[in-house]
XYZ file of C-alpha atoms in Angstrom:
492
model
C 7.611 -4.536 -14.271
C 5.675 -4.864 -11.068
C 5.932 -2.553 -8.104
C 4.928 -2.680 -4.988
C 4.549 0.196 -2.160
C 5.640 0.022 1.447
C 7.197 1.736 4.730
C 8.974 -1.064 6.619
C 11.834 -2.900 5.948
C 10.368 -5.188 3.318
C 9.248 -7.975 4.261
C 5.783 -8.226 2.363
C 5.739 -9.695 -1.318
C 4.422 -8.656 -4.623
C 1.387 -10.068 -7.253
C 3.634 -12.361 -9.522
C 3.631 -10.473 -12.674
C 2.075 -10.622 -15.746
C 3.542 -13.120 -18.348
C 6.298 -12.222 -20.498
C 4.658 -11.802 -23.554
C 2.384 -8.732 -22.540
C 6.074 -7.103 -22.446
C 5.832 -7.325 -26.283
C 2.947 -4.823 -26.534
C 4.590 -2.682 -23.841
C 6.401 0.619 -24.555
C 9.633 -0.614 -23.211
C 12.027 2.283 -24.026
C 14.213 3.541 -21.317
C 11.290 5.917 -20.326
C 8.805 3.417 -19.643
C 8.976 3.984 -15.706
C 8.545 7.492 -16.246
C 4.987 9.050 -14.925
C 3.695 5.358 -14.238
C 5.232 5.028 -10.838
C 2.781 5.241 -7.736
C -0.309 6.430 -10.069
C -2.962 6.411 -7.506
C -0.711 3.938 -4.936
C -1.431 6.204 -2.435
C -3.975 8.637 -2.979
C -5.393 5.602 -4.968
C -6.625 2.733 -2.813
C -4.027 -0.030 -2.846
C 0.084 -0.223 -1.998
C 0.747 -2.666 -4.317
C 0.674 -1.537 -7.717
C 1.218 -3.385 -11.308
C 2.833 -0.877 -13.363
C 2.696 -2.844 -16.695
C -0.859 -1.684 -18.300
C -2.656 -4.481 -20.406
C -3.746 -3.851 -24.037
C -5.693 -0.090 -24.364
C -9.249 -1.159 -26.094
C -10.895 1.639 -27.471
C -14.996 1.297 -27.216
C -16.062 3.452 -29.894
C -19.240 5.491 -28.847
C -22.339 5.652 -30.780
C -23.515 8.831 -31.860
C -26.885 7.025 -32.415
C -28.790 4.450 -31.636
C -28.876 2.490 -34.928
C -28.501 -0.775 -35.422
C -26.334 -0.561 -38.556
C -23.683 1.434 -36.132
C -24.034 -0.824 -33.146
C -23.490 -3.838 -34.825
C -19.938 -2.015 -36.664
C -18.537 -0.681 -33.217
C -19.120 -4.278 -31.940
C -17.416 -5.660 -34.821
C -14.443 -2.947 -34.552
C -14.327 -3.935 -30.721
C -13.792 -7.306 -31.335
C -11.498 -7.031 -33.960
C -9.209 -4.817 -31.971
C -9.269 -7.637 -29.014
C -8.522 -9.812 -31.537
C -5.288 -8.024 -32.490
C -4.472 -7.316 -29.559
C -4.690 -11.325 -28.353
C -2.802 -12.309 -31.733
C -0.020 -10.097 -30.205
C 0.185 -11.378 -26.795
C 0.509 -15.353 -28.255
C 2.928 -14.421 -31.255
C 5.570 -12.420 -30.172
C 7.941 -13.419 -29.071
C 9.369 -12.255 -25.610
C 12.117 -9.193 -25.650
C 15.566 -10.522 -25.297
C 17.517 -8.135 -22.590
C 21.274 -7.866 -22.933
C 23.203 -7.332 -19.601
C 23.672 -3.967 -20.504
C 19.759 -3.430 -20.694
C 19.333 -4.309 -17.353
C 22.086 -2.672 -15.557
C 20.654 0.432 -17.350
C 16.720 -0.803 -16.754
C 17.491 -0.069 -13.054
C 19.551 3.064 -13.385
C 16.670 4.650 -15.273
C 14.197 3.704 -12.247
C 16.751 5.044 -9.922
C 16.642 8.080 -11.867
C 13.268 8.765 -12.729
C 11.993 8.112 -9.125
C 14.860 7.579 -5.948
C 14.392 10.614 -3.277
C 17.292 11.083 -1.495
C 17.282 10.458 2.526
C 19.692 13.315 3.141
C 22.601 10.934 3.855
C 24.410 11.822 0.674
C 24.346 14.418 -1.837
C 22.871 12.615 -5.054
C 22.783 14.973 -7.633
C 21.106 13.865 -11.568
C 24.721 15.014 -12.983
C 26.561 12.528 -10.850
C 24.386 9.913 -11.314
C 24.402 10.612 -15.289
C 28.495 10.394 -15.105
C 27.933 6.448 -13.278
C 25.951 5.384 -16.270
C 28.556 6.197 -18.515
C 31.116 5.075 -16.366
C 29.095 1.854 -15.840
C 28.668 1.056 -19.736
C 31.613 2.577 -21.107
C 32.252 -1.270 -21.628
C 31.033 -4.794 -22.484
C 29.003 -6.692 -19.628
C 29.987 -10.273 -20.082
C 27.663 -11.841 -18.123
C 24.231 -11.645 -16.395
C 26.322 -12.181 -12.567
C 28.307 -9.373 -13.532
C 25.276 -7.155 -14.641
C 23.500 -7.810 -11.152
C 26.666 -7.210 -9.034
C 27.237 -3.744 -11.257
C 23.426 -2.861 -10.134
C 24.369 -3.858 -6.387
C 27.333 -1.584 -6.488
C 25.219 0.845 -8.395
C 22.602 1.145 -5.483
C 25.089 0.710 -3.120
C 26.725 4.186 -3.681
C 23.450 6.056 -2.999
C 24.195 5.555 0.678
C 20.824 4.525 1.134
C 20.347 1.153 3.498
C 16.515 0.813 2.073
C 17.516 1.097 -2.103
C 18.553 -2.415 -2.715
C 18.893 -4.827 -5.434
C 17.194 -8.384 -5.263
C 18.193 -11.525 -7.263
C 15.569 -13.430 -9.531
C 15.049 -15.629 -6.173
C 14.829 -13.010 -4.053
C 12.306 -11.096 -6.346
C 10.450 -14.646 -6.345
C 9.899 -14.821 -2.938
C 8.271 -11.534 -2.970
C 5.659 -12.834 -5.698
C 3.181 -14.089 -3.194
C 1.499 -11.516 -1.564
C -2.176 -10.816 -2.020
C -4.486 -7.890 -0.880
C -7.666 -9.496 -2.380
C -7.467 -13.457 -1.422
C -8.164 -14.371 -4.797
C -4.943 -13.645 -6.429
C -5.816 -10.097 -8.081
C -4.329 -6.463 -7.786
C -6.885 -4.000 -8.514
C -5.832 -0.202 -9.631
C -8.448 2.541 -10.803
C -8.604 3.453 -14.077
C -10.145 6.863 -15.136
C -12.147 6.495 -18.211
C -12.489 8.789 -21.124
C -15.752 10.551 -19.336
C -13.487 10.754 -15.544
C -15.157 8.221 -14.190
C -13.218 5.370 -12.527
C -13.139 1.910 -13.618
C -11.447 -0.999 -11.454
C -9.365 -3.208 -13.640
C -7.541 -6.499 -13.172
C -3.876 -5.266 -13.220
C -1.719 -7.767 -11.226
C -2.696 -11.479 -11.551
C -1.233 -14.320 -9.814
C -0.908 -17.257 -12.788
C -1.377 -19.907 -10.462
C -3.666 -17.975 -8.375
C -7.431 -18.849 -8.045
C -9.048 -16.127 -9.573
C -7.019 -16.825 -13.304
C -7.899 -20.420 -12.657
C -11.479 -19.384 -12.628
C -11.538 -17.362 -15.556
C -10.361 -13.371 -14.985
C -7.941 -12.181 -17.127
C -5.271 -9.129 -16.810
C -7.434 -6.003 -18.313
C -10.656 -7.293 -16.712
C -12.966 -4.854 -15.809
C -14.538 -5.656 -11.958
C -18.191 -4.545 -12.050
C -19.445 -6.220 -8.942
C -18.617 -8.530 -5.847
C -21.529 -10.671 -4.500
C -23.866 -9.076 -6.291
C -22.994 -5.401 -5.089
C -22.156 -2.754 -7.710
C -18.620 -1.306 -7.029
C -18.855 1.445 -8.819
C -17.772 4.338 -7.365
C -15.799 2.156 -4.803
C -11.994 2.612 -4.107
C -9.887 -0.540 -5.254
C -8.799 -0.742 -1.039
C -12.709 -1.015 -0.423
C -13.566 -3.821 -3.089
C -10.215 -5.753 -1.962
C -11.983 -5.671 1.418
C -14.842 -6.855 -0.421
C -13.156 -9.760 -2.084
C -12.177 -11.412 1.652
C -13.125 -13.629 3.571
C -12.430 -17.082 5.367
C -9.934 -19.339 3.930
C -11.677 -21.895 1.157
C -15.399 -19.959 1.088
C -16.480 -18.608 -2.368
C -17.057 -15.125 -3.682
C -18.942 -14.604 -6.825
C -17.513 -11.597 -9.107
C -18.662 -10.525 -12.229
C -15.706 -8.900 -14.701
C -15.915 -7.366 -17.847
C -13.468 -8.978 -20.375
C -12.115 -5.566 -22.776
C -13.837 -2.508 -23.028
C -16.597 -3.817 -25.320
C -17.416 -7.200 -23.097
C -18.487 -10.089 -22.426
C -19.488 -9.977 -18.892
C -18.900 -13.069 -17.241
C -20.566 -13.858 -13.652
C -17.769 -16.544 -11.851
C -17.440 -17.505 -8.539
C -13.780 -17.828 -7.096
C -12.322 -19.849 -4.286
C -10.493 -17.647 -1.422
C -7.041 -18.708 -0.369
C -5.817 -16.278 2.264
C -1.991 -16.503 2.931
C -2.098 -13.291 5.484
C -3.014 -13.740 8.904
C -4.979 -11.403 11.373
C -3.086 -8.822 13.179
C -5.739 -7.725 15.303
C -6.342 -8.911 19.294
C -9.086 -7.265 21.364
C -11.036 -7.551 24.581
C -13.056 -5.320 26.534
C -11.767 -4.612 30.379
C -13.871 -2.956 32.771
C -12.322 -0.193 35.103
C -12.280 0.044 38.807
C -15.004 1.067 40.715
C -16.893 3.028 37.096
C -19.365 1.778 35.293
C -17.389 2.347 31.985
C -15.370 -0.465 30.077
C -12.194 0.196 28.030
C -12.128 -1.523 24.745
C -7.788 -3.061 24.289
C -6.853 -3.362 20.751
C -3.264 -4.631 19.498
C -2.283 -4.375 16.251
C 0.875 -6.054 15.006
C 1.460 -5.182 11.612
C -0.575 -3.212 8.767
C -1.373 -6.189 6.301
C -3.971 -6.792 3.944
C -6.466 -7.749 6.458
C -5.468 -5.560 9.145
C -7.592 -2.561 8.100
C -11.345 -5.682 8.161
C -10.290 -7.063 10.996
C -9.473 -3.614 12.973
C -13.119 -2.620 11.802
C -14.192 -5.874 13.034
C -12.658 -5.456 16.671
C -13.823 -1.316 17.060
C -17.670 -2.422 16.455
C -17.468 -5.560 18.520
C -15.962 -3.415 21.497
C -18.479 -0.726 20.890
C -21.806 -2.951 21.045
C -20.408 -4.331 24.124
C -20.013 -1.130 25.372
C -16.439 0.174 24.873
C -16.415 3.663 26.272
C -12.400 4.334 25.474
C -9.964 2.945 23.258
C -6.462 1.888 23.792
C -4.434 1.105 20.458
C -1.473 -0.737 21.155
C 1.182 0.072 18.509
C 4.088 -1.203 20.139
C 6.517 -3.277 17.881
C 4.860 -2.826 15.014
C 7.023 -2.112 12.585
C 4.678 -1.219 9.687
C 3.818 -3.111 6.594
C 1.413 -1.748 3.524
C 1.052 2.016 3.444
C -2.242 2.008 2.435
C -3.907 0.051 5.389
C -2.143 2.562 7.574
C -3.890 5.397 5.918
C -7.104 3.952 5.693
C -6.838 3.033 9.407
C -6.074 6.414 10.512
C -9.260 7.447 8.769
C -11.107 5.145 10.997
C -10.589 7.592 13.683
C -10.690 11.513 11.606
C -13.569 13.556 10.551
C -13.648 14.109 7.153
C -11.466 16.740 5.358
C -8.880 15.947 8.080
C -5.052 15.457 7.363
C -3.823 11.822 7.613
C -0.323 12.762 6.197
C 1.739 14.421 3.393
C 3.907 12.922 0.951
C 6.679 14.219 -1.004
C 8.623 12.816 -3.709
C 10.932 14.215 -6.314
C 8.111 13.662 -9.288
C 4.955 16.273 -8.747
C 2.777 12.839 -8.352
C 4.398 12.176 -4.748
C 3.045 15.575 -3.670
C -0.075 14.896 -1.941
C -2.044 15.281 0.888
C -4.249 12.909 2.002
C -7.260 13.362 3.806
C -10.199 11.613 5.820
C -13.261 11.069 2.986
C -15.990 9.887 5.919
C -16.891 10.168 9.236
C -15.186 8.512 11.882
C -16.192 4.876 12.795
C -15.311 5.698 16.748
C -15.404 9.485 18.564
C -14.536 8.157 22.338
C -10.982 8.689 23.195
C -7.821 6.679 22.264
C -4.463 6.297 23.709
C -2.084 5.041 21.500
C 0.955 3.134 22.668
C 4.197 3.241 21.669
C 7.583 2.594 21.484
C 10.598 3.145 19.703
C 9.775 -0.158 17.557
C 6.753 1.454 16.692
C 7.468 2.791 12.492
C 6.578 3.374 9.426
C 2.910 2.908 8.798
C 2.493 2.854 12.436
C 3.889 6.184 12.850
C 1.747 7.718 9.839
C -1.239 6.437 12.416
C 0.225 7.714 15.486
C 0.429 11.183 14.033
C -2.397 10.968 12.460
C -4.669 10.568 15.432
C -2.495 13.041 17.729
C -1.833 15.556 15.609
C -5.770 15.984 14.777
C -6.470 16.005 18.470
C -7.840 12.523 18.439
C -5.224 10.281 21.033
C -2.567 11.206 23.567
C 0.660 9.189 22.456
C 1.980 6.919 25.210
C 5.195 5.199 25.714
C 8.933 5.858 24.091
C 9.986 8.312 20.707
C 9.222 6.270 17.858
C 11.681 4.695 15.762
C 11.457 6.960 13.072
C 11.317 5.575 9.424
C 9.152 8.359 6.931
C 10.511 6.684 4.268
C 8.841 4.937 1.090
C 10.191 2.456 -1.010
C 8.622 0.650 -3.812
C 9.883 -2.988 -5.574
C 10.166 -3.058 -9.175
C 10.664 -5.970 -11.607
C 13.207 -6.174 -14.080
C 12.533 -8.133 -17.198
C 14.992 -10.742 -16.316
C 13.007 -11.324 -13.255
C 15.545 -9.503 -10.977
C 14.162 -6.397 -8.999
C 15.469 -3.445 -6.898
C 13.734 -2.099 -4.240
C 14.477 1.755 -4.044
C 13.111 4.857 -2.331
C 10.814 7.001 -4.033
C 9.239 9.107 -1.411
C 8.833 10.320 2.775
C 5.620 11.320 4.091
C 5.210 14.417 6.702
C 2.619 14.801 9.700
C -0.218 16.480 10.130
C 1.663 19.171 11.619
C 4.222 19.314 9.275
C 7.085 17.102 10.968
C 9.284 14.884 9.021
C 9.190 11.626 10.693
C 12.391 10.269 9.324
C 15.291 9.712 11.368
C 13.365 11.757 14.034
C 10.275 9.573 15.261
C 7.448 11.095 17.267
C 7.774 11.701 20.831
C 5.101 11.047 22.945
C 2.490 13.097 25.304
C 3.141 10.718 28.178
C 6.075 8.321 29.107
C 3.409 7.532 32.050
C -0.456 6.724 31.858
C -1.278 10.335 33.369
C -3.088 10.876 35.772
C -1.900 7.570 37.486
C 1.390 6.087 39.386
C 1.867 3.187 36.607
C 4.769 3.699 33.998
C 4.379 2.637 30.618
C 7.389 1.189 29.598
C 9.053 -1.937 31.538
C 6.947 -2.413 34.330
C 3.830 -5.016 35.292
C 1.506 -2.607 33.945
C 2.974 -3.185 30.662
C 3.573 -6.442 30.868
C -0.506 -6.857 31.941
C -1.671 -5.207 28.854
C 0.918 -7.682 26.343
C -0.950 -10.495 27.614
C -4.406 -8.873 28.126
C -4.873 -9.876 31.709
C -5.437 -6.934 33.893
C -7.538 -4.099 34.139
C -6.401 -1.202 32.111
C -5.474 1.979 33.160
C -8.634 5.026 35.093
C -7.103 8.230 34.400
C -9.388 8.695 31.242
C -10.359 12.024 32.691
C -6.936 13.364 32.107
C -6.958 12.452 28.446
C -10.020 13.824 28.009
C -8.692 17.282 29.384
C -5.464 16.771 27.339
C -7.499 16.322 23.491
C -10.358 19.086 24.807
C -7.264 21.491 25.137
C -5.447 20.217 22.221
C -8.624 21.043 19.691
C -9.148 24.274 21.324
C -5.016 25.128 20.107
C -5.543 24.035 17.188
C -8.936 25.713 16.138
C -7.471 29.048 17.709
């Protein structure tokens, strides 16, 4: 099973998942989603998440250096691998009955679906469906998946979904790296983290090159990534369509280390448009960035556009948020930390499992300090929003434009072992300041640019800044009064 975390309607894709036959050294009981879920999706570094685990080697440690030792835990290593790779090419794969399935994705619904608030899901009820559902035969796989469709459809929840084999399939292509690989950190027996290959595109050109699922990543062009989130070292791994990067992996816990240099093929496209605008009659220049969705390169490319702005002398910021309707959790959090001091809130999350329960704070200072507005409108959600509150609720942009649309939901996809999926919702995320986005949005400091005569929504002003041709709003003297007065609330 392969999951994959977002905040918009879905319309981003998973890693294509592992083949079959890992399944067979798998615990697949009906518990096997249980605990596994988001590990470290979002306090973790990436969105998308594989939540099968390759083989467990054990690298037995030396309590001294002698040779006769050495050479026996390298021989114990090996054999392990060994069994372990005998397993993955001799079982066969499991054989699901229709039953299994319709009760694969009941147990996901069960273990991890948070409830919206527009009905009254309760464990007991859910408990009497199962037996209701498979009080009886299932004759057929069609019948199984229309059961699961019903199934979902009774939790009243439009995002909790089921999707067919092809459906599922179409969501196989997406890819944070550019290489075809999912990273996810790994804590090792000593608490340090390790960054292992767990999500691997078959066809993808990193497998054609060599890595295998359960690789260890030790270093990207010759940098050490230790100590590195797996978000950073994605960001690593990227670059222009066709060039090389050179990665060295660790196959197993006991080696080889292989050095092998991998072909990019970037599917995602930039989301980020900049320039700088000079205002009226001041010295002092206005850097204009839109960002249209939160993909795997918009987090680069934002990073990109801030520093090019600010050597060019970019006094102010305007973030343009308007009609983006989200996209990968993750590079929503890591862009509102772009803009925080560190040890300040970027956003709760809640789930029903303890794991969902966490805060998540800035871990560096702040690329930028001038002031940002940030526009938006009420097609401005999901990861947008967690960036919009983000930056006004620490004090760091005055929010201009319409109430947001209002989605604080998160959903993940999971795979089914028949290659089906269901796509259900397994957490919300609060504010700063404690306000549940969903089905409430965040209003705005401004409908107007204050300070000026020009109205944000529906007028030429607007229409000036969509296509970048006109200098941007003066008033930056009233913003700067507005954030000055907002930080002295807050700190009293």
């Amino acid at each position: 099973m392969s999951v994959c975390l977002f905040n918009s309607p879905p319309t981003l894709s998973l890693p294509t998942p592992a083949k079959r036959t890992l399944n067979s050294i798998l615990d697949t009981s009906n518990n096997w989603t249980r605990k596994t879920l988001l590990g470290g999706a979002i306090t973790g570094a990436l969105s998308i998440n594989l939540l099968l685990s390759s083989p467990s080697l054990l690298a037995l440690e030396s309590p001294s250096p002698s040779l006769e030792h050495s050479q026996s835990t390298e021989y114990l290593c090996r054999e392990e691998e060994t069994q372990q790779d005998f397993k993955v090419e001799s079982e066969a794969p499991q054989v699901v009955t229709n039953e299994g399935i319709v009760e694969e994705a009941w147990e996901i619904v069960n273990d991890s679906f948070l409830d919206s608030g527009r009905r009254r899901w309760t464990p007991q009820s859910w408990q009497q469906k199962k037996e209701d559902i498979l009080s009886g035969s299932i004759q057929s796989r069609a019948k199984a998946h229309d059961i699961i469709r019903r199934m979902l459809a009774s939790l009243g929840d439009p995002y909790t979904r089921f999707l067919s084999p092809a459906e599922f399939s179409k969501m196989g292509r997406y890819d944070v790296s550019g290489i075809g690989i999912n990273l996810r950190e790994i804590p090792d027996e000593n608490g340090e983290v390790k960054l292992k290959v767990l999500g691997l595109l078959l066809d993808g050109p990193a497998y054609s090159a060599g890595v295998r699922q359960g690789d260890e990543l030790l270093s990207v062009n010759g940098e050490d990534v230790k100590g590195k989130s797996a978000f950073e070292v994605s960001s690593l791994l990227q670059g222009p369509n066709e060039t090389f990067v050179t990665i060295k992996v660790k196959h197993g816990n006991c080696g080889p280390v292989h050095s092998i240099e991998v072909q990019r093929q970037l599917v995602a496209r930039t989301p980020v448009s900049y320039r700088l605008e000079q205002i009226e009659n001041s010295t002092a220049s206005v850097g204009y960035i839109r960002l249209r969705e939160f993909n795997a390169l918009a987090r680069k490319d934002l990073v990109i556009a801030m520093k090019r702005l600010q050597d060019r002398g970019a006094s102010y910021f305007i973030l343009d948020l308007r009609d983006n309707l989200g996209g990968l959790v993750q590079a929503g959090i890591e862009i509102s930390k772009l803009f925080l001091n560190e040890g300040e809130k970027v956003i709760y999350t809640a789930g029903r499992d303890p794991q969902y329960q966490n805060t998540i704070v800035a871990d560096s200072a702040p690329l930028v300090k001038a002031p940002v507005i940030v526009l938006v409108n009420n097609k401005t959600a999901s990861a947008s929003e967690i960036v919009a509150s983000a930056l006004h609720d620490n004090c760091r942009a005055v929010l201009v434009g319409e109430r947001t649309f209002g989605k604080g939901l998160i959903q993940s996809v999971f795979e089914l072992h028949d290659g089906s999926g269901v796509v259900v919702t397994v957490g919300k995320y609060v504010t700063p300041n404690h306000m549940d986005i969903n089905g409430n949005g965040i209003e705005p400091d401004y409908q107007n640019f204050p300070g000026t005569g020009h109205h944000c929504l529906g007028s030429k002003m607007v229409i000036s800044l969509n296509n970048l041709n006109k200098t941007p709003y003066a008033g930056w003297s009233d913003v700067k009064k507005h954030l000055s007065e907002c930080n002295i609330n807050r700190q009293g």
